[in-house]
């Protein structure tokens, strides 16, 4: 007896399966392959993919019922939903004034030192109630979903007290109940709050008081390792303590300068190291084949007006698993759109269209340890699928600045955003 399909997507001009890499991320030449099936077909039952292949293959494997819904995807691209593996989703307030200051010449770290930057958002987030944060974050998630993101990692780090960090993590838990997009919670050690006289005192407080309280609320622990913020020694202390408590690890590494954090991430077997705009050759070699995914965030470098981007082609060719994410946050990258990030990655880091799509799906799934369930279109995986109104995958980063996503299928549920023709 063939399984019955609730939904069949037919005649995709290009069906990008990204198949065959659920157990380890793609590196090197594997990044050039999207597992494309021309005139492809995908069958879904409830929230799972049950068949994926050519029209003939899929229609031979599944049965239709009078209730089976069919979507004709001819002249369109069908692919896994984007996975945004690095965001700061939950915050209050905006930083548009600081944006204007930066245009006039102020530096990001200068603004931070004078009490602005992250501290602006910390003040606003501390003052905001849970309901206000849920309302605001929900709106951002709506935009993400419309632009094709079906899973998002989200960091705390704008509270910097036990109470306010907990509040951010509780908001994420609430969002998971009320919103279709899956939110993966991370506790971020972001910066030292003004009420602490030294970084060392705050690090002690984090290790002895905060981490035990955040356990159970956050899956990952992350730290911002940067000059004037936390150095590699602080990062090692916090992440070692977090690992003992059962957290998986992430790190903000080598964004504004080479801090040697790429190597630290690899040595600690972190799930990911993010930014890496200033990664050294030694850091690249340490990360290659380490299992730690490099999450590159060209949107942040672009928005900060940087002229240094992560050396993506060298990282890929030397065996580093590369993912892409928005870094969505109010200061250095206020966009929810993974599509614009793909364009920026092509232009600024010379990644190819196939590489950026791999980086935003299957490798991003590895960066959040979920490649067994999402990130590719294969039988048994969750039905998180997007349909884009473009004839082939190269058009996704090429036709930029607009939303190409027409239909989002999240856990088998259909949501249409574009106009059908
Ligand atoms: Zn970040």
Short mmCIF file of C-alpha atoms and ligand atoms in Angstrom, two decimals:
data_model
loop_
_atom_site.label_atom_id
_atom_site.label_comp_id
_atom_site.label_asym_id
_atom_site.label_seq_id
_atom_site.Cartn_x
_atom_site.Cartn_y
_atom_site.Cartn_z
CA UNK A 1 0.00 0.00 0.00
CA UNK A 2 1.51 3.32 -1.08
CA UNK A 3 1.43 6.14 1.49
CA UNK A 4 -1.17 8.84 0.79
CA UNK A 5 0.08 12.37 0.17
CA UNK A 6 -1.66 15.38 1.70
CA UNK A 7 0.26 17.72 -0.58
CA UNK A 8 2.13 17.22 -3.85
CA UNK A 9 4.28 19.94 -5.40
CA UNK A 10 4.63 19.18 -9.10
CA UNK A 11 6.77 20.25 -12.07
CA UNK A 12 9.33 22.38 -10.24
CA UNK A 13 11.62 23.87 -12.87
CA UNK A 14 14.43 23.21 -10.38
CA UNK A 15 13.88 21.17 -7.23
CA UNK A 16 16.92 21.87 -5.02
CA UNK A 17 17.14 18.83 -2.75
CA UNK A 18 20.52 19.51 -1.04
CA UNK A 19 20.38 15.77 -0.27
CA UNK A 20 22.99 13.39 1.09
CA UNK A 21 24.53 15.56 3.82
CA UNK A 22 22.45 15.00 6.91
CA UNK A 23 25.34 13.51 8.90
CA UNK A 24 28.11 15.99 8.10
CA UNK A 25 28.17 19.51 6.63
CA UNK A 26 29.28 20.24 3.09
CA UNK A 27 32.82 21.39 2.44
CA UNK A 28 34.98 22.12 -0.62
CA UNK A 29 33.50 21.06 -3.95
CA UNK A 30 30.40 19.62 -2.26
CA UNK A 31 29.30 23.26 -1.91
CA UNK A 32 28.92 23.50 -5.70
CA UNK A 33 26.22 20.83 -5.79
CA UNK A 34 22.57 21.51 -4.96
CA UNK A 35 21.18 18.06 -5.81
CA UNK A 36 19.00 19.63 -8.49
CA UNK A 37 16.13 17.62 -9.96
CA UNK A 38 14.72 19.27 -13.10
CA UNK A 39 10.93 18.99 -13.43
CA UNK A 40 11.00 17.82 -9.79
CA UNK A 41 8.21 16.65 -7.54
CA UNK A 42 7.77 16.54 -3.76
CA UNK A 43 5.13 14.71 -1.73
CA UNK A 44 4.21 15.58 1.86
CA UNK A 45 2.12 13.78 4.47
CA UNK A 46 1.24 15.76 7.58
CA UNK A 47 4.48 17.52 8.58
CA UNK A 48 6.92 15.19 6.75
CA UNK A 49 8.33 14.78 3.28
CA UNK A 50 7.43 11.28 2.06
CA UNK A 51 8.87 11.32 -1.46
CA UNK A 52 11.14 13.54 -3.50
CA UNK A 53 12.35 13.01 -7.07
CA UNK A 54 11.21 13.19 -10.66
CA UNK A 55 7.48 13.35 -11.38
CA UNK A 56 7.43 9.67 -12.38
CA UNK A 57 9.39 8.53 -9.33
CA UNK A 58 7.24 10.38 -6.80
CA UNK A 59 3.92 9.49 -8.41
CA UNK A 60 5.00 5.82 -8.39
CA UNK A 61 5.80 5.98 -4.65
CA UNK A 62 2.77 7.78 -3.20
CA UNK A 63 -0.97 7.68 -3.71
CA UNK A 64 -3.39 10.56 -4.08
CA UNK A 65 -6.71 10.90 -2.33
CA UNK A 66 -9.60 13.26 -3.19
CA UNK A 67 -8.22 15.55 -0.45
CA UNK A 68 -4.65 15.70 -1.78
CA UNK A 69 -3.70 19.32 -2.50
CA UNK A 70 -1.55 19.94 -5.57
CA UNK A 71 0.70 22.94 -6.19
CA UNK A 72 2.02 23.45 -9.70
CA UNK A 73 5.58 24.81 -9.40
CA UNK A 74 6.36 24.97 -13.10
CA UNK A 75 8.80 27.77 -14.00
CA UNK A 76 9.67 28.09 -10.29
CA UNK A 77 12.35 26.91 -7.84
CA UNK A 78 11.44 24.66 -4.89
CA UNK A 79 13.95 24.31 -2.04
CA UNK A 80 14.25 23.83 1.74
CA UNK A 81 13.22 26.82 3.89
CA UNK A 82 16.10 29.10 4.84
CA UNK A 83 17.66 28.45 8.25
CA UNK A 84 18.85 31.65 9.92
CA UNK A 85 21.41 30.22 12.33
CA UNK A 86 22.51 33.49 14.02
CA UNK A 87 20.09 36.23 15.11
CA UNK A 88 19.44 38.55 18.03
CA UNK A 89 15.68 38.34 17.51
CA UNK A 90 14.40 39.56 20.88
CA UNK A 91 15.05 43.22 21.72
CA UNK A 92 13.29 46.51 22.31
CA UNK A 93 13.94 49.90 20.74
CA UNK A 94 15.83 50.84 17.59
CA UNK A 95 19.27 52.25 16.75
CA UNK A 96 18.47 54.50 13.80
CA UNK A 97 20.10 57.51 15.51
CA UNK A 98 23.35 55.58 15.87
CA UNK A 99 23.06 54.61 12.19
CA UNK A 100 23.09 58.31 11.33
CA UNK A 101 26.07 58.92 13.68
CA UNK A 102 28.00 56.17 11.94
CA UNK A 103 27.26 57.65 8.52
CA UNK A 104 28.80 60.87 9.85
CA UNK A 105 31.97 59.00 10.88
CA UNK A 106 31.56 57.54 14.40
CA UNK A 107 33.04 54.05 14.87
CA UNK A 108 31.04 51.08 16.23
CA UNK A 109 33.36 50.52 19.21
CA UNK A 110 33.50 54.31 19.93
CA UNK A 111 29.72 54.38 20.16
CA UNK A 112 29.82 51.32 22.45
CA UNK A 113 32.48 52.94 24.73
CA UNK A 114 30.40 56.10 25.08
CA UNK A 115 27.48 54.08 26.46
CA UNK A 116 25.58 53.66 23.21
CA UNK A 117 25.45 50.67 20.92
CA UNK A 118 24.54 47.48 22.73
CA UNK A 119 23.86 49.50 25.92
CA UNK A 120 21.09 51.42 24.16
CA UNK A 121 19.35 48.16 23.39
CA UNK A 122 20.07 46.79 26.89
CA UNK A 123 18.34 49.82 28.48
CA UNK A 124 15.30 49.48 26.19
CA UNK A 125 15.09 45.68 26.61
CA UNK A 126 15.37 45.87 30.40
CA UNK A 127 12.57 48.43 30.46
CA UNK A 128 10.27 46.40 28.20
CA UNK A 129 7.71 43.94 29.52
CA UNK A 130 7.44 40.38 28.24
CA UNK A 131 4.27 41.11 26.27
CA UNK A 132 5.89 44.06 24.47
CA UNK A 133 8.89 41.91 23.53
CA UNK A 134 6.66 39.08 22.30
CA UNK A 135 4.66 41.51 20.14
CA UNK A 136 7.76 43.04 18.58
CA UNK A 137 9.63 39.77 18.03
CA UNK A 138 6.53 38.15 16.56
CA UNK A 139 6.42 40.87 13.91
CA UNK A 140 10.06 40.19 12.99
CA UNK A 141 9.30 36.46 12.79
CA UNK A 142 6.36 37.20 10.46
CA UNK A 143 8.75 39.04 8.13
CA UNK A 144 11.30 36.23 8.32
CA UNK A 145 8.65 33.66 7.41
CA UNK A 146 7.42 35.76 4.49
CA UNK A 147 11.00 35.93 3.23
CA UNK A 148 11.36 32.15 3.44
CA UNK A 149 13.02 31.54 6.82
CA UNK A 150 11.47 28.54 8.56
CA UNK A 151 13.90 28.04 11.50
CA UNK A 152 15.79 30.69 13.41
CA UNK A 153 18.39 30.67 16.16
CA UNK A 154 17.89 33.54 18.63
CA UNK A 155 20.23 34.91 21.27
CA UNK A 156 19.60 36.64 24.58
CA UNK A 157 22.27 39.16 25.61
CA UNK A 158 20.32 42.42 25.90
CA UNK A 159 19.32 41.83 29.52
CA UNK A 160 22.67 41.18 31.28
CA UNK A 161 20.89 40.40 34.56
CA UNK A 162 19.47 37.02 35.54
CA UNK A 163 15.96 38.45 35.43
CA UNK A 164 16.27 40.19 32.06
CA UNK A 165 18.17 37.40 30.30
CA UNK A 166 15.51 34.98 31.58
CA UNK A 167 12.86 37.33 30.21
CA UNK A 168 14.36 37.19 26.72
CA UNK A 169 14.59 33.40 26.83
CA UNK A 170 11.00 33.12 28.09
CA UNK A 171 9.89 35.29 25.16
CA UNK A 172 11.55 32.79 22.79
CA UNK A 173 9.73 29.92 24.50
CA UNK A 174 6.44 31.78 24.10
CA UNK A 175 7.17 32.55 20.42
CA UNK A 176 7.69 28.83 19.81
CA UNK A 177 4.15 28.22 21.06
CA UNK A 178 2.44 30.93 19.02
CA UNK A 179 4.47 31.22 15.80
CA UNK A 180 5.10 28.69 13.01
CA UNK A 181 8.83 29.53 12.76
CA UNK A 182 10.93 27.36 15.10
CA UNK A 183 13.10 29.42 17.47
CA UNK A 184 16.28 27.84 18.90
CA UNK A 185 17.32 29.65 22.13
CA UNK A 186 20.89 30.70 22.94
CA UNK A 187 22.16 32.40 26.10
CA UNK A 188 24.64 35.05 24.94
CA UNK A 189 27.31 36.60 27.17
CA UNK A 190 27.25 39.83 25.20
CA UNK A 191 29.07 42.52 27.17
CA UNK A 192 29.79 43.66 30.74
CA UNK A 193 26.87 45.69 32.13
CA UNK A 194 27.63 49.12 33.66
CA UNK A 195 26.79 47.96 37.20
CA UNK A 196 29.87 45.69 37.23
CA UNK A 197 33.26 47.32 37.93
CA UNK A 198 35.25 44.85 35.82
CA UNK A 199 34.85 42.21 33.13
CA UNK A 200 36.38 39.63 35.45
CA UNK A 201 33.70 40.24 38.09
CA UNK A 202 30.97 39.85 35.48
CA UNK A 203 32.56 36.66 34.11
CA UNK A 204 32.58 35.23 37.67
CA UNK A 205 28.93 36.19 38.06
CA UNK A 206 28.05 34.58 34.71
CA UNK A 207 29.82 31.33 35.60
CA UNK A 208 28.62 31.02 39.19
CA UNK A 209 25.19 32.62 39.09
CA UNK A 210 23.81 33.03 35.57
CA UNK A 211 24.76 29.84 33.74
CA UNK A 212 23.10 27.50 36.26
CA UNK A 213 19.87 29.57 36.01
CA UNK A 214 19.88 29.63 32.19
CA UNK A 215 20.32 25.88 31.95
CA UNK A 216 17.09 24.39 30.68
CA UNK A 217 16.02 27.68 29.09
CA UNK A 218 18.76 27.87 26.43
CA UNK A 219 20.22 25.12 24.29
CA UNK A 220 23.45 26.99 23.48
CA UNK A 221 25.83 29.31 25.28
CA UNK A 222 27.58 31.97 23.17
CA UNK A 223 30.07 34.73 24.01
CA UNK A 224 31.15 37.90 22.18
CA UNK A 225 34.96 37.54 22.03
CA UNK A 226 36.39 40.89 20.92
CA UNK A 227 38.82 43.64 22.04
CA UNK A 228 37.20 45.78 24.74
CA UNK A 229 34.50 43.13 25.21
CA UNK A 230 35.71 39.63 26.29
CA UNK A 231 39.11 38.14 25.50
CA UNK A 232 39.81 34.49 24.58
CA UNK A 233 40.65 33.61 28.20
CA UNK A 234 37.22 34.86 29.40
CA UNK A 235 35.60 33.01 26.52
CA UNK A 236 37.39 29.79 27.41
CA UNK A 237 36.32 30.07 31.07
CA UNK A 238 32.66 30.73 30.25
CA UNK A 239 32.36 28.14 27.50
CA UNK A 240 34.13 25.44 29.56
CA UNK A 241 31.74 26.07 32.45
CA UNK A 242 28.77 26.08 30.07
CA UNK A 243 29.84 22.79 28.50
CA UNK A 244 30.01 21.15 31.95
CA UNK A 245 26.42 22.24 32.54
CA UNK A 246 25.26 20.64 29.29
CA UNK A 247 25.08 23.68 26.99
CA UNK A 248 26.18 23.31 23.38
CA UNK A 249 28.61 26.05 22.39
CA UNK A 250 28.74 28.96 19.97
CA UNK A 251 31.11 31.92 19.79
CA UNK A 252 31.23 35.40 18.19
CA UNK A 253 34.77 35.18 16.81
CA UNK A 254 37.33 37.33 15.00
CA UNK A 255 34.76 39.90 13.82
CA UNK A 256 36.65 43.18 14.19
CA UNK A 257 40.14 41.75 14.77
CA UNK A 258 41.94 38.38 14.83
CA UNK A 259 41.56 37.20 18.42
CA UNK A 260 42.51 33.57 17.77
CA UNK A 261 38.92 32.60 18.51
CA UNK A 262 38.43 30.41 15.44
CA UNK A 263 40.98 28.00 16.89
CA UNK A 264 39.37 28.22 20.32
CA UNK A 265 35.99 27.29 18.78
CA UNK A 266 37.49 24.28 17.02
CA UNK A 267 39.33 23.12 20.18
CA UNK A 268 36.15 23.36 22.23
CA UNK A 269 34.17 21.50 19.51
CA UNK A 270 31.73 24.40 19.38
CA UNK A 271 28.75 23.93 17.07
CA UNK A 272 29.65 27.19 15.35
CA UNK A 273 31.91 30.23 15.26
CA UNK A 274 30.35 33.37 13.80
CA UNK A 275 31.58 36.42 11.84
CA UNK A 276 35.28 35.46 11.26
CA UNK A 277 35.88 38.52 9.06
CA UNK A 278 39.45 38.65 10.40
CA UNK A 279 40.15 34.91 10.69
CA UNK A 280 43.85 34.03 10.28
CA UNK A 281 45.27 31.28 8.08
CA UNK A 282 45.98 29.35 11.28
CA UNK A 283 42.34 29.80 12.33
CA UNK A 284 41.13 28.49 8.96
CA UNK A 285 43.32 25.39 9.29
CA UNK A 286 42.12 24.79 12.84
CA UNK A 287 38.48 25.00 11.79
CA UNK A 288 38.85 22.85 8.65
CA UNK A 289 37.22 19.47 9.16
CA UNK A 290 36.76 20.25 12.87
CA UNK A 291 32.98 19.84 12.87
CA UNK A 292 32.62 23.50 13.93
CA UNK A 293 30.57 25.39 11.34
CA UNK A 294 31.71 28.90 10.33
CA UNK A 295 28.63 31.13 10.25
CA UNK A 296 29.52 34.08 8.03
CA UNK A 297 27.53 37.29 8.47
CA UNK A 298 28.27 39.60 5.53
CA UNK A 299 25.20 41.71 6.36
CA UNK A 300 26.90 42.94 9.55
CA UNK A 301 30.20 43.77 7.81
CA UNK A 302 28.24 45.55 5.05
CA UNK A 303 26.05 47.53 7.44
CA UNK A 304 29.06 48.59 9.55
CA UNK A 305 30.75 49.86 6.38
CA UNK A 306 33.64 47.44 6.78
CA UNK A 307 36.07 46.77 3.97
CA UNK A 308 37.02 43.37 5.40
CA UNK A 309 34.89 40.30 4.84
CA UNK A 310 35.54 36.69 5.80
CA UNK A 311 37.73 34.94 3.18
CA UNK A 312 34.94 32.55 2.19
CA UNK A 313 36.51 31.01 -0.95
CA UNK A 314 39.72 30.17 0.93
CA UNK A 315 37.76 28.79 3.89
CA UNK A 316 35.62 26.61 1.60
CA UNK A 317 38.54 25.32 -0.45
CA UNK A 318 40.53 24.47 2.69
CA UNK A 319 37.70 22.40 4.15
CA UNK A 320 35.82 24.74 6.52
CA UNK A 321 32.05 24.14 6.65
CA UNK A 322 30.53 27.52 5.82
CA UNK A 323 27.02 28.70 6.70
CA UNK A 324 25.37 32.10 6.23
CA UNK A 325 23.01 33.98 8.55
CA UNK A 326 21.54 37.47 8.92
CA UNK A 327 22.87 38.36 12.42
CA UNK A 328 19.51 40.17 12.63
CA UNK A 329 19.93 42.79 15.38
CA UNK A 330 19.12 46.49 15.87
CA UNK A 331 22.70 47.78 15.68
CA UNK A 332 24.79 46.08 13.03
CA UNK A 333 22.30 44.26 10.80
CA UNK A 334 18.64 45.18 10.99
CA UNK A 335 17.34 42.91 8.23
CA UNK A 336 15.25 39.76 8.52
CA UNK A 337 15.91 38.76 4.91
CA UNK A 338 18.17 35.79 4.19
CA UNK A 339 17.74 36.59 0.48
CA UNK A 340 19.68 39.87 0.71
CA UNK A 341 22.38 38.06 2.73
CA UNK A 342 22.84 35.58 -0.15
CA UNK A 343 23.34 38.47 -2.56
CA UNK A 344 25.84 40.17 -0.22
CA UNK A 345 27.74 36.88 0.19
CA UNK A 346 28.07 36.56 -3.60
CA UNK A 347 29.16 40.16 -4.13
CA UNK A 348 31.39 40.78 -1.10
CA UNK A 349 32.84 37.32 -0.46
CA UNK A 350 32.78 35.93 -4.02
CA UNK A 351 30.71 32.90 -3.10
CA UNK A 352 28.79 31.28 -5.96
CA UNK A 353 24.97 31.04 -6.07
CA UNK A 354 25.18 27.29 -5.33
CA UNK A 355 27.53 27.88 -2.39
CA UNK A 356 25.31 30.52 -0.76
CA UNK A 357 22.24 28.27 -1.04
CA UNK A 358 24.10 25.35 0.59
CA UNK A 359 25.31 27.75 3.28
CA UNK A 360 21.79 28.99 4.05
CA UNK A 361 20.17 25.56 4.26
CA UNK A 362 21.99 22.28 4.96
CA UNK A 363 25.15 23.79 6.48
CA UNK A 364 23.04 26.18 8.54
CA UNK A 365 21.12 23.14 9.82
CA UNK A 366 24.44 21.66 10.97
CA UNK A 367 25.31 24.93 12.75
CA UNK A 368 22.27 24.36 15.00
CA UNK A 369 22.63 20.53 15.17
CA UNK A 370 19.39 19.92 13.29
CA UNK A 371 20.55 18.48 9.98
CA UNK A 372 18.83 15.19 10.80
CA UNK A 373 15.43 16.87 10.49
CA UNK A 374 15.79 20.01 8.34
CA UNK A 375 18.03 21.68 5.74
CA UNK A 376 17.35 19.40 2.77
CA UNK A 377 14.42 17.90 0.88
CA UNK A 378 14.55 14.14 1.53
CA UNK A 379 11.99 11.53 2.54
CA UNK A 380 11.61 11.53 6.32
CA UNK A 381 12.67 15.13 6.83
CA UNK A 382 10.33 17.83 8.06
CA UNK A 383 8.25 19.52 5.36
CA UNK A 384 9.82 23.00 5.59
CA UNK A 385 9.76 24.03 1.94
CA UNK A 386 9.75 27.29 -0.02
CA UNK A 387 8.67 28.04 -3.57
CA UNK A 388 10.37 30.99 -5.26
CA UNK A 389 9.04 32.77 -8.31
CA UNK A 390 12.29 32.45 -10.27
CA UNK A 391 13.16 30.03 -13.09
CA UNK A 392 16.48 28.83 -11.62
CA UNK A 393 18.59 29.03 -8.45
CA UNK A 394 21.06 31.60 -9.84
CA UNK A 395 18.23 34.15 -9.86
CA UNK A 396 17.91 33.94 -6.05
CA UNK A 397 20.99 36.07 -5.23
CA UNK A 398 20.83 37.83 -8.61
CA UNK A 399 17.35 39.40 -8.50
CA UNK A 400 18.06 41.22 -5.24
CA UNK A 401 16.33 43.50 -2.77
CA UNK A 402 12.83 42.10 -3.38
CA UNK A 403 11.05 39.08 -1.95
CA UNK A 404 11.13 36.18 -4.42
CA UNK A 405 9.35 33.76 -2.07
CA UNK A 406 5.82 33.02 -3.18
CA UNK A 407 4.81 30.11 -0.97
CA UNK A 408 6.14 28.86 2.36
CA UNK A 409 5.27 25.38 3.60
CA UNK A 410 6.08 25.06 7.30
CA UNK A 411 5.68 21.58 8.81
CA UNK A 412 3.36 20.76 5.90
CA UNK A 413 1.18 23.86 6.36
CA UNK A 414 0.82 26.07 3.28
CA UNK A 415 1.25 29.84 3.51
CA UNK A 416 1.06 31.93 0.34
CA UNK A 417 2.67 35.37 0.19
CA UNK A 418 3.32 36.30 -3.42
CA UNK A 419 0.59 36.70 -6.03
CA UNK A 420 -0.13 33.57 -8.02
CA UNK A 421 -0.20 33.88 -11.79
ZN1 LIG B 1 25.64 38.30 16.61
#
